[in-house]
Amino acid sequence: MKLTFIGAAHEVTGSCHLLEANGKKILIDCGMEQGPDLYENQKLPVAEGDVDFILLTHAHIDHSGLIPLMCKHGFKGEIVTTFATADLCNIMLRDSAHIQEFEAEWRNRKARRSGKELYEPLYTTQDAIDAIAKISPCDYGQKVELSSGIQVRFTDIGHLLGSASIEIWITEDDVEKKIVFSGDVGNVEQPILKNPTITKEADYVVIESTYGDRLHGEERPDYLGEFTRILRETFSRGGNVVIPSFAVGRTQEILYFIREIKEKNLLPDFAGFEVYVDSPLAIEATNVFTKNGRSCFDEDAMKIVASGVNPLVFPGLKLSVTSEDSKLINFDTQPKVIVSASGMCEAGRIRHHLKHNLWRPESTILFVGYQSVGTLGRKLIDGATEVKLFGETIEVAAQIETLKGISGHADKAGLLDWLKGFESKIQHVFVVHGEDRVTDMFAQAIEEELGWNAFAPYSGGCVDLRTNTILSKGIPVAKKKEQKPVKVRSENAFNRLVLACKRLMTVVMKCEGMANKDLAKFEGQIQNLVDKWDVKD
Ligand SMILES: [Zn+2]
């Protein structure tokens, strides 16, 4: 009965834990690392082909993104998750494979030209299809027997459609233990989704700590009011509202609020305004939301469903799918809303819409999600006056607004509240899925406020659950810093230029005594060259 921490240990992405019990090997999540990470993840200590089950808390790629790679490397077992997560994985894992293939193809075009070795995609669409075929979905609250002595149950944790915490009961040689994995714990009072469900009993808890050091604040932002104001002001100027949005989750929230704005007639002067969702993934995700409403929507959203209305659909909603449809949007001069991906403007169709709207002072670019440092989205929020898109310099004249969204993650108080729901004394809490310092701080907060043992393992850390013994705290192996070859190359180039000039001077000195005609020709050539490169102020 052993638990090993592989990913999202002192980090926020790449969630992956290995549970070994009763001769079975079970992974809880198998996520991709995204963005800059501090530490190397330890290799899985078992062969992929020997893993029996993957239990998936939710569909976000930092929890699910390496499942196709597991299949590529020989995983033959079963993936157990909720119905909604299975449906979201069906579109998100294919999309992730498509990104991998696209990136490999892009690199290979370069590699072929320079005769370098070809690059293999991390995994292919076929690997994603193989993974999807291995999913056995179950209902929230349903106890599933994985094998003799191992039972699991998925409970709604209110972070994303289908998201769950996972309870696992293990009986091994007459010793019984229960371990609960929180998954990503949702925030309270989000639109569409339910609040996180409390679990009452466990011996061990593995909990995320994304906001383990922060409070979201008492006052909830007036999302609807702010959104309405931005739409009214932009439409009055005759401009478009362009919203870069994550396809799954945030886009559906936006549709939910726009439906409400329309239903309450909050914009009577622009009642018929049109809303284009220009992202195939967002459209598919919206269909998955609609399909799984009954098991996942909160009371308010269900009331709307019960009245015969789809809470994500309204008059004026236009779904564009082909890239031709996408281009046509910009020929329509009526003020409108355009929702498109990617959320941080780094790729996708949103870049076309930015090209057509950033230079227009009457338009608004409305950010609804977190923008990482270095992304185009972040540059716009930080006040860039011009940006480059498709090789063209575009002036930023549009209004740049940020709608302070409702975070999908519980804050420190929310996480502690969820833990306080346990009625049994917890033998050990393991803190994962947080930034380096935050995991330790949150572990300390648990010890101080709840009096339970808590610690944040590094990758490779492992625990004997039968005896509650920490076998290893894991090893913080720092990621190697990437070299910056560009700068080195440019320095070399300058040095080569200086050397070339020295050679030129040597050659010039050797020319003494040559015919005047030849000397004049040589001098003319040098003057032409220097005129070409002598930049005048
Ligand atoms: Zn998540």
Coordinates of C-alpha atoms and ligand atoms in Angstrom, one line a residue:
M1 CA 0.0 0.0 0.0
K2 CA 2.3 2.7 -1.3
L3 CA 1.7 6.2 -2.8
T4 CA 4.4 7.9 -4.9
F5 CA 4.2 11.5 -6.0
I6 CA 5.4 12.0 -9.6
G7 CA 4.1 15.4 -11.0
A8 CA 2.6 18.7 -9.7
A9 CA 4.9 18.2 -6.7
H10 CA 5.9 21.7 -5.6
E11 CA 4.6 22.8 -9.0
V12 CA 1.2 23.7 -10.4
T13 CA 1.0 21.5 -13.6
G14 CA 1.7 17.9 -14.6
S15 CA -0.5 16.2 -11.9
C16 CA 0.4 12.5 -11.5
H17 CA 0.4 10.2 -8.5
L18 CA 1.0 6.4 -8.4
L19 CA -0.9 4.2 -5.9
E20 CA 0.2 0.6 -5.5
A21 CA -2.1 -1.7 -3.6
N22 CA -3.3 -5.3 -3.7
G23 CA -0.9 -6.0 -6.6
K24 CA -2.5 -3.2 -8.7
K25 CA -0.8 -0.1 -10.0
I26 CA -3.1 2.9 -10.3
L27 CA -2.3 6.4 -11.6
I28 CA -4.4 9.3 -10.3
D29 CA -4.2 11.8 -13.1
C30 CA -1.6 11.9 -15.8
G31 CA -1.1 15.5 -16.8
M32 CA 1.1 17.5 -19.0
E33 CA 3.5 20.0 -17.6
Q34 CA 2.6 23.5 -19.0
G35 CA 4.6 26.7 -18.8
P36 CA 7.8 27.2 -16.9
D37 CA 8.3 24.6 -14.2
L38 CA 11.1 24.6 -11.6
Y39 CA 11.7 20.9 -11.1
E40 CA 12.2 17.8 -13.1
N41 CA 9.6 15.1 -12.6
Q42 CA 10.9 11.7 -11.7
K43 CA 10.3 8.9 -14.2
L44 CA 7.3 6.7 -13.4
P45 CA 8.8 3.9 -11.4
V46 CA 6.8 1.2 -13.2
A47 CA 6.5 0.4 -16.9
E48 CA 3.5 2.0 -18.6
G49 CA 2.3 -1.5 -19.7
D50 CA 2.1 -2.6 -16.0
V51 CA -0.3 0.2 -15.0
D52 CA -3.7 -1.2 -14.4
F53 CA -5.9 1.9 -14.0
I54 CA -5.8 5.6 -14.5
L55 CA -8.3 7.5 -12.4
L56 CA -8.9 11.0 -13.9
T57 CA -10.1 13.9 -11.7
H58 CA -10.9 16.2 -14.6
A59 CA -10.2 17.0 -18.3
H60 CA -7.8 19.9 -18.0
I61 CA -4.7 19.0 -19.9
D62 CA -2.4 19.5 -16.9
H63 CA -4.3 16.5 -15.4
S64 CA -5.1 14.5 -18.5
G65 CA -2.6 15.5 -21.2
L66 CA -0.1 12.6 -21.0
I67 CA -2.7 9.8 -21.1
P68 CA -2.2 9.4 -24.9
L69 CA 1.6 9.1 -24.3
M70 CA 0.9 6.3 -21.8
C71 CA -1.0 4.5 -24.5
K72 CA 1.8 5.1 -27.0
H73 CA 4.2 3.5 -24.5
G74 CA 2.0 0.4 -23.9
F75 CA -0.7 1.2 -21.3
K76 CA -3.4 -1.4 -21.8
G77 CA -5.5 -0.7 -18.7
E78 CA -8.7 1.1 -18.0
I79 CA -9.3 4.8 -17.5
V80 CA -12.0 5.6 -15.0
T81 CA -13.7 9.0 -14.8
T82 CA -17.1 10.8 -14.9
F83 CA -19.3 10.9 -18.0
A84 CA -18.7 14.6 -18.5
T85 CA -15.0 14.3 -18.2
A86 CA -15.0 11.4 -20.7
D87 CA -16.9 13.6 -23.1
L88 CA -14.5 16.6 -22.6
C89 CA -11.5 14.3 -23.0
N90 CA -12.9 13.1 -26.3
I91 CA -12.4 16.6 -27.7
M92 CA -9.5 17.9 -25.6
L93 CA -7.1 15.0 -26.0
R94 CA -7.7 15.0 -29.8
D95 CA -7.1 18.7 -29.8
S96 CA -3.9 18.2 -27.7
A97 CA -2.7 15.5 -30.2
H98 CA -3.4 17.9 -33.1
I99 CA -1.3 20.6 -31.4
Q100 CA 1.6 18.0 -31.0
E101 CA 1.3 17.0 -34.6
F102 CA 1.1 20.5 -35.9
E103 CA 4.2 21.6 -33.9
A104 CA 6.2 18.5 -35.1
E105 CA 5.2 19.3 -38.7
W106 CA 6.3 22.9 -38.3
R107 CA 9.7 21.8 -36.9
N108 CA 10.1 19.2 -39.6
R109 CA 9.6 21.7 -42.4
K110 CA 12.7 23.5 -41.1
A111 CA 14.6 20.3 -40.4
R112 CA 14.0 19.0 -43.9
R113 CA 15.4 22.2 -45.4
S114 CA 18.5 22.0 -43.2
G115 CA 19.0 18.2 -43.5
K116 CA 18.5 17.8 -39.8
E117 CA 16.9 14.8 -38.1
L118 CA 13.1 14.7 -38.1
Y119 CA 11.2 15.5 -34.9
E120 CA 8.6 13.0 -33.7
P121 CA 5.4 14.4 -32.2
L122 CA 5.0 13.6 -28.5
Y123 CA 1.9 11.6 -29.5
T124 CA -0.5 11.4 -32.4
T125 CA -4.3 11.6 -32.9
Q126 CA -4.3 7.8 -33.1
D127 CA -2.7 7.7 -29.6
A128 CA -5.5 10.1 -28.4
I129 CA -8.2 7.9 -30.0
D130 CA -6.6 4.8 -28.3
A131 CA -6.8 6.6 -25.0
I132 CA -10.4 7.7 -25.4
A133 CA -11.4 4.1 -26.3
K134 CA -10.0 3.0 -22.9
I135 CA -12.3 5.3 -20.8
S136 CA -14.9 3.6 -18.7
P137 CA -17.2 6.5 -17.4
C138 CA -19.2 6.4 -14.2
D139 CA -21.7 8.5 -12.5
Y140 CA -21.0 10.9 -9.6
G141 CA -21.6 9.1 -6.3
Q142 CA -21.4 5.6 -7.9
K143 CA -19.1 3.2 -6.0
V144 CA -17.0 1.3 -8.5
E145 CA -15.0 -1.9 -7.7
L146 CA -11.7 -1.7 -9.6
S147 CA -10.6 -5.1 -8.4
S148 CA -10.9 -7.2 -5.3
G149 CA -10.2 -4.9 -2.3
I150 CA -10.2 -1.6 -4.2
Q151 CA -13.2 0.6 -4.6
V152 CA -13.5 4.2 -5.9
R153 CA -16.1 6.9 -6.0
F154 CA -16.1 10.2 -7.9
T155 CA -17.7 13.3 -6.1
D156 CA -18.5 16.6 -7.8
I157 CA -15.8 19.2 -6.8
G158 CA -17.2 22.1 -8.8
H159 CA -14.0 23.1 -10.7
L160 CA -14.9 22.2 -14.3
L161 CA -17.7 20.3 -15.9
G162 CA -17.3 16.7 -14.8
S163 CA -14.5 17.5 -12.3
A164 CA -14.3 15.3 -9.2
S165 CA -12.5 14.4 -6.1
I166 CA -11.8 10.7 -5.8
E167 CA -12.3 8.5 -2.8
I168 CA -10.4 5.2 -2.8
W169 CA -11.0 2.4 -0.3
I170 CA -8.3 -0.2 -0.1
T171 CA -8.3 -3.5 1.8
E172 CA -5.0 -5.3 1.8
D173 CA -4.2 -8.2 4.1
D174 CA -7.2 -7.3 6.4
V175 CA -5.9 -3.7 6.8
E176 CA -8.4 -1.1 5.5
K177 CA -7.3 2.4 4.5
K178 CA -9.2 5.2 2.7
I179 CA -7.4 7.9 0.7
V180 CA -9.1 10.9 -0.9
F181 CA -7.6 12.9 -3.9
S182 CA -9.1 16.4 -4.0
G183 CA -8.5 17.0 -7.7
D184 CA -8.7 20.8 -8.4
V185 CA -11.1 22.2 -5.8
G186 CA -13.7 24.6 -7.3
N187 CA -14.6 28.0 -6.1
V188 CA -18.0 28.7 -4.5
E189 CA -20.9 30.4 -6.4
Q190 CA -19.4 30.0 -9.8
P191 CA -21.9 30.3 -12.7
I192 CA -23.2 26.9 -14.1
L193 CA -21.2 24.6 -11.7
K194 CA -22.1 23.4 -8.2
N195 CA -20.1 24.2 -5.1
P196 CA -17.5 21.6 -4.1
T197 CA -19.1 18.6 -2.4
I198 CA -17.7 17.8 1.1
T199 CA -16.3 14.3 1.8
K200 CA -16.6 13.2 5.4
E201 CA -14.1 10.4 5.9
A202 CA -10.6 9.6 5.0
D203 CA -7.3 8.3 6.5
Y204 CA -5.2 10.3 4.0
V205 CA -6.0 13.3 1.8
V206 CA -4.0 14.6 -1.2
I207 CA -5.0 18.2 -1.8
E208 CA -4.2 20.9 -4.4
S209 CA -2.9 24.3 -3.2
T210 CA -3.1 26.6 -6.3
Y211 CA -4.4 29.4 -4.2
G212 CA -3.1 28.0 -0.9
D213 CA -1.6 31.4 0.1
R214 CA -4.3 33.7 -1.2
L215 CA -7.9 34.9 -0.5
H216 CA -10.2 35.9 -3.3
G217 CA -11.7 38.6 -1.2
E218 CA -15.1 39.0 0.4
E219 CA -16.6 41.2 -2.2
R220 CA -17.7 39.3 -5.3
P221 CA -17.2 41.3 -8.5
D222 CA -20.4 42.5 -10.2
Y223 CA -19.6 40.4 -13.3
L224 CA -22.9 41.0 -15.0
G225 CA -22.9 44.8 -14.4
E226 CA -19.3 45.3 -15.6
F227 CA -19.9 43.1 -18.6
T228 CA -23.0 45.0 -19.6
R229 CA -21.2 48.4 -19.2
I230 CA -18.4 47.3 -21.5
L231 CA -20.8 46.0 -24.1
R232 CA -22.9 49.2 -24.0
E233 CA -20.0 51.6 -24.3
T234 CA -18.4 49.6 -27.2
F235 CA -21.6 49.2 -29.1
S236 CA -22.4 53.0 -28.6
R237 CA -19.0 53.7 -30.3
G238 CA -20.0 51.3 -33.1
G239 CA -17.2 48.9 -32.3
N240 CA -16.8 45.2 -31.7
V241 CA -16.1 43.5 -28.4
V242 CA -13.4 40.8 -29.0
I243 CA -13.0 38.3 -26.2
P244 CA -9.9 36.0 -26.2
S245 CA -11.2 33.1 -24.2
F246 CA -10.3 29.5 -23.2
A247 CA -12.5 27.2 -25.2
V248 CA -13.6 25.0 -22.3
G249 CA -15.1 26.5 -19.2
R250 CA -14.6 30.3 -19.6
T251 CA -16.4 30.5 -23.0
Q252 CA -19.4 28.7 -21.6
E253 CA -19.4 31.2 -18.6
I254 CA -19.4 34.1 -21.1
L255 CA -22.4 32.6 -23.0
Y256 CA -24.2 32.0 -19.7
F257 CA -23.8 35.7 -18.8
I258 CA -24.7 37.0 -22.3
R259 CA -27.9 35.0 -22.2
E260 CA -28.8 36.6 -18.9
I261 CA -28.0 40.1 -20.3
K262 CA -30.3 39.4 -23.2
E263 CA -33.0 37.8 -21.2
K264 CA -33.1 40.7 -18.7
N265 CA -33.0 43.1 -21.6
L266 CA -30.0 45.0 -19.9
L267 CA -29.0 46.5 -23.3
P268 CA -32.4 47.7 -24.7
D269 CA -30.7 49.9 -27.4
F270 CA -28.8 47.0 -28.8
A271 CA -31.2 44.2 -28.0
G272 CA -30.5 42.1 -31.1
F273 CA -26.7 42.2 -30.9
E274 CA -24.9 39.2 -32.4
V275 CA -22.4 36.9 -30.7
Y276 CA -19.9 34.9 -32.7
V277 CA -18.2 31.9 -31.1
D278 CA -15.2 31.4 -33.4
S279 CA -13.5 28.3 -32.1
P280 CA -14.4 24.8 -33.1
L281 CA -13.2 23.4 -29.8
A282 CA -15.4 26.0 -27.9
I283 CA -18.4 24.9 -29.9
E284 CA -17.8 21.2 -29.2
A285 CA -17.2 22.0 -25.5
T286 CA -20.5 23.9 -25.4
N287 CA -22.3 20.9 -26.7
V288 CA -20.7 18.7 -24.0
F289 CA -21.9 21.2 -21.4
T290 CA -25.4 21.0 -22.7
K291 CA -25.4 17.2 -22.9
N292 CA -24.2 16.8 -19.3
G293 CA -26.3 19.6 -17.7
R294 CA -28.5 17.2 -15.7
S295 CA -25.6 15.7 -13.7
C296 CA -23.4 18.8 -13.5
F297 CA -25.3 22.1 -13.6
D298 CA -26.0 24.0 -10.3
E299 CA -29.6 24.9 -9.2
D300 CA -29.8 28.2 -11.0
A301 CA -28.7 26.7 -14.4
M302 CA -31.0 23.7 -13.9
K303 CA -34.0 26.1 -13.2
I304 CA -33.3 27.6 -16.7
V305 CA -33.1 24.1 -18.2
A306 CA -36.4 23.1 -16.5
S307 CA -38.1 26.1 -18.1
G308 CA -37.2 24.6 -21.4
V309 CA -34.3 27.0 -22.2
N310 CA -30.7 26.1 -22.9
P311 CA -28.7 28.4 -20.5
L312 CA -25.9 28.6 -23.1
V313 CA -28.0 29.5 -26.1
F314 CA -29.8 32.8 -27.0
P315 CA -31.1 34.7 -30.1
G316 CA -28.2 36.2 -32.0
L317 CA -25.7 33.5 -31.2
K318 CA -23.7 32.5 -34.2
L319 CA -21.4 29.5 -34.3
S320 CA -18.8 29.7 -37.0
V321 CA -16.8 26.6 -37.7
T322 CA -14.9 26.7 -41.0
S323 CA -12.0 29.2 -41.4
E324 CA -14.0 30.7 -44.3
D325 CA -16.9 31.4 -41.9
S326 CA -14.3 32.9 -39.6
K327 CA -13.1 35.4 -42.2
L328 CA -16.6 36.5 -43.1
I329 CA -17.2 37.7 -39.5
N330 CA -14.9 40.7 -40.3
F331 CA -17.0 41.8 -43.3
D332 CA -20.0 42.3 -41.2
T333 CA -19.9 45.9 -40.0
Q334 CA -22.6 45.7 -37.3
P335 CA -21.2 46.0 -33.7
K336 CA -21.0 42.5 -32.2
V337 CA -19.2 40.2 -29.8
I338 CA -16.5 37.8 -31.0
V339 CA -15.4 35.1 -28.6
S340 CA -12.4 33.2 -29.9
A341 CA -9.4 31.2 -28.7
S342 CA -6.7 31.0 -27.6
G343 CA -7.3 32.7 -24.3
M344 CA -3.8 34.3 -24.2
C345 CA -3.8 35.3 -27.9
E346 CA -0.7 33.1 -28.6
A347 CA -2.3 31.1 -31.4
G348 CA -5.6 30.4 -33.1
R349 CA -8.3 32.5 -34.8
I350 CA -8.3 35.2 -32.2
R351 CA -5.2 36.6 -33.8
H352 CA -7.2 37.4 -37.0
H353 CA -9.8 39.2 -35.0
L354 CA -7.2 41.2 -33.1
K355 CA -5.7 42.2 -36.5
H356 CA -9.0 43.5 -37.6
N357 CA -10.0 45.2 -34.4
L358 CA -6.9 46.3 -32.4
W359 CA -6.4 49.4 -34.6
R360 CA -10.0 50.5 -34.3
P361 CA -10.5 53.0 -31.4
E362 CA -14.2 52.1 -31.3
S363 CA -13.6 48.4 -30.6
T364 CA -12.8 46.7 -27.2
I365 CA -10.5 43.8 -26.5
L366 CA -11.9 42.2 -23.3
F367 CA -9.8 39.8 -21.3
V368 CA -11.6 37.4 -19.1
G369 CA -8.8 35.1 -17.9
Y370 CA -5.3 35.1 -16.5
Q371 CA -2.6 36.2 -19.0
S372 CA 0.9 34.7 -18.5
V373 CA 4.0 36.8 -18.6
G374 CA 5.4 37.0 -22.2
T375 CA 2.1 36.3 -24.0
L376 CA 0.5 38.7 -26.5
G377 CA -2.5 39.0 -24.1
R378 CA -0.2 40.1 -21.3
K379 CA 1.5 42.7 -23.5
L380 CA -1.8 44.2 -24.4
I381 CA -3.0 44.4 -20.8
D382 CA 0.4 46.0 -19.9
G383 CA -0.3 48.8 -22.3
A384 CA 1.6 47.9 -25.6
T385 CA 1.0 50.7 -28.1
E386 CA 1.7 48.4 -31.1
V387 CA 2.0 44.7 -31.7
K388 CA 3.1 42.4 -34.5
L389 CA 0.6 40.1 -36.1
F390 CA 1.2 38.0 -39.2
G391 CA 4.4 40.0 -39.8
E392 CA 2.5 43.3 -39.8
T393 CA 2.8 46.0 -37.2
I394 CA -0.7 46.9 -35.8
E395 CA -1.3 50.0 -33.7
V396 CA -3.2 49.4 -30.5
A397 CA -6.1 52.0 -30.6
A398 CA -8.9 49.7 -29.2
Q399 CA -9.9 49.9 -25.6
I400 CA -8.3 47.2 -23.5
E401 CA -10.5 45.9 -20.7
T402 CA -10.3 43.1 -18.1
L403 CA -13.3 41.5 -16.6
K404 CA -12.3 40.3 -13.2
G405 CA -13.6 36.8 -13.5
I406 CA -14.6 34.3 -10.9
S407 CA -11.7 32.0 -10.3
G408 CA -12.3 28.3 -11.0
H409 CA -10.1 27.4 -7.9
A410 CA -11.0 27.7 -4.2
D411 CA -8.8 30.1 -2.3
K412 CA -7.0 29.3 1.0
A413 CA -10.2 29.6 3.0
G414 CA -12.1 27.5 0.5
L415 CA -9.5 24.7 0.6
L416 CA -9.4 24.8 4.4
D417 CA -13.2 24.7 4.5
W418 CA -13.3 21.7 2.3
L419 CA -10.8 20.0 4.6
K420 CA -12.8 20.9 7.7
G421 CA -15.7 18.9 6.2
F422 CA -13.8 15.7 7.1
E423 CA -15.3 14.4 10.3
S424 CA -12.6 11.7 10.9
K425 CA -9.1 12.6 12.1
I426 CA -6.8 12.6 9.0
Q427 CA -3.5 10.7 9.5
H428 CA -1.7 12.7 6.9
V429 CA -2.5 15.4 4.4
F430 CA -0.2 15.6 1.3
V431 CA -0.1 19.0 -0.4
V432 CA 0.5 19.1 -4.1
H433 CA -0.4 21.3 -7.2
G434 CA 0.9 24.6 -5.9
E435 CA 3.8 26.9 -6.5
D436 CA 7.0 25.8 -4.7
R437 CA 6.7 28.0 -1.7
V438 CA 2.9 27.9 -1.5
T439 CA 2.8 24.1 -1.0
D440 CA 4.9 24.4 2.1
M441 CA 3.0 27.4 3.4
F442 CA -0.3 25.6 2.9
A443 CA 1.0 22.4 4.6
Q444 CA 2.0 24.6 7.6
A445 CA -1.5 26.3 7.6
I446 CA -3.1 22.8 7.8
E447 CA -0.9 21.8 10.7
E448 CA -1.7 25.0 12.6
E449 CA -5.4 25.3 11.9
L450 CA -6.5 21.7 11.8
G451 CA -3.8 20.0 13.9
W452 CA -3.3 17.3 11.3
N453 CA 0.1 16.1 9.9
A454 CA 0.7 17.7 6.6
F455 CA 3.6 17.9 4.2
A456 CA 4.4 18.8 0.6
P457 CA 6.4 16.1 -1.2
Y458 CA 8.8 16.7 -4.0
S459 CA 8.7 14.5 -7.1
G460 CA 9.6 10.9 -6.3
G461 CA 8.5 11.3 -2.7
C462 CA 6.6 8.2 -1.4
V463 CA 4.6 7.1 1.6
D464 CA 3.7 3.7 3.1
L465 CA 0.0 4.1 3.7
R466 CA -0.3 1.0 5.8
T467 CA 2.0 2.3 8.5
N468 CA 1.7 6.1 7.7
T469 CA 5.5 6.3 7.2
I470 CA 7.1 8.7 4.8
L471 CA 9.6 6.6 2.9
S472 CA 11.0 9.5 0.9
K473 CA 10.3 13.2 0.8
G474 CA 11.3 13.3 -2.9
I475 CA 14.1 15.1 -4.6
P476 CA 14.0 18.7 -5.9
V477 CA 15.9 18.3 -9.1
A478 CA 16.2 21.8 -10.7
K479 CA 15.2 22.0 -14.3
K480 CA 18.1 22.8 -16.6
K481 CA 18.0 26.4 -17.8
E482 CA 17.5 26.7 -21.5
Q483 CA 20.5 28.0 -23.4
K484 CA 20.1 31.2 -25.3
P485 CA 21.9 30.4 -28.5
V486 CA 20.6 33.5 -30.4
K487 CA 22.7 35.9 -28.4
V488 CA 25.8 33.8 -28.7
R489 CA 25.4 33.6 -32.4
S490 CA 24.9 37.3 -32.8
E491 CA 28.1 38.0 -30.8
N492 CA 30.0 35.5 -33.0
A493 CA 28.6 37.2 -36.1
F494 CA 29.9 40.6 -34.9
N495 CA 33.3 39.1 -34.1
R496 CA 33.4 37.6 -37.6
L497 CA 32.6 41.0 -39.1
V498 CA 35.5 42.7 -37.2
L499 CA 37.8 39.9 -38.3
A500 CA 36.6 40.4 -41.9
C501 CA 37.5 44.1 -41.7
K502 CA 41.0 43.3 -40.3
R503 CA 41.5 41.0 -43.3
L504 CA 40.3 43.8 -45.6
M505 CA 42.9 46.1 -44.2
T506 CA 45.6 43.5 -44.7
V507 CA 44.6 43.1 -48.3
V508 CA 44.5 46.9 -48.8
M509 CA 48.1 47.2 -47.5
K510 CA 49.2 44.6 -50.0
C511 CA 47.8 46.7 -52.9
E512 CA 50.4 49.4 -52.6
G513 CA 52.1 49.9 -56.0
M514 CA 49.2 48.5 -58.0
A515 CA 47.9 50.3 -61.1
N516 CA 45.8 53.4 -60.3
K517 CA 42.9 52.1 -62.3
D518 CA 42.7 48.9 -60.2
L519 CA 43.2 50.9 -56.9
A520 CA 40.3 53.2 -57.9
K521 CA 38.1 50.3 -58.7
F522 CA 38.8 48.6 -55.3
E523 CA 38.2 51.9 -53.5
G524 CA 34.9 52.4 -55.4
Q525 CA 33.7 49.0 -54.3
I526 CA 34.6 49.6 -50.6
Q527 CA 32.9 53.1 -50.7
N528 CA 29.7 51.5 -52.1
L529 CA 29.7 48.8 -49.5
V530 CA 30.3 51.3 -46.6
D531 CA 27.6 53.7 -48.0
K532 CA 25.1 50.7 -47.9
W533 CA 25.8 49.9 -44.2
D534 CA 26.5 53.4 -42.8
V535 CA 23.2 54.1 -41.1
K536 CA 22.6 57.9 -41.0
D537 CA 20.6 59.4 -38.1
Ligands
ZN1 ZN -8.0 22.2 -13.5

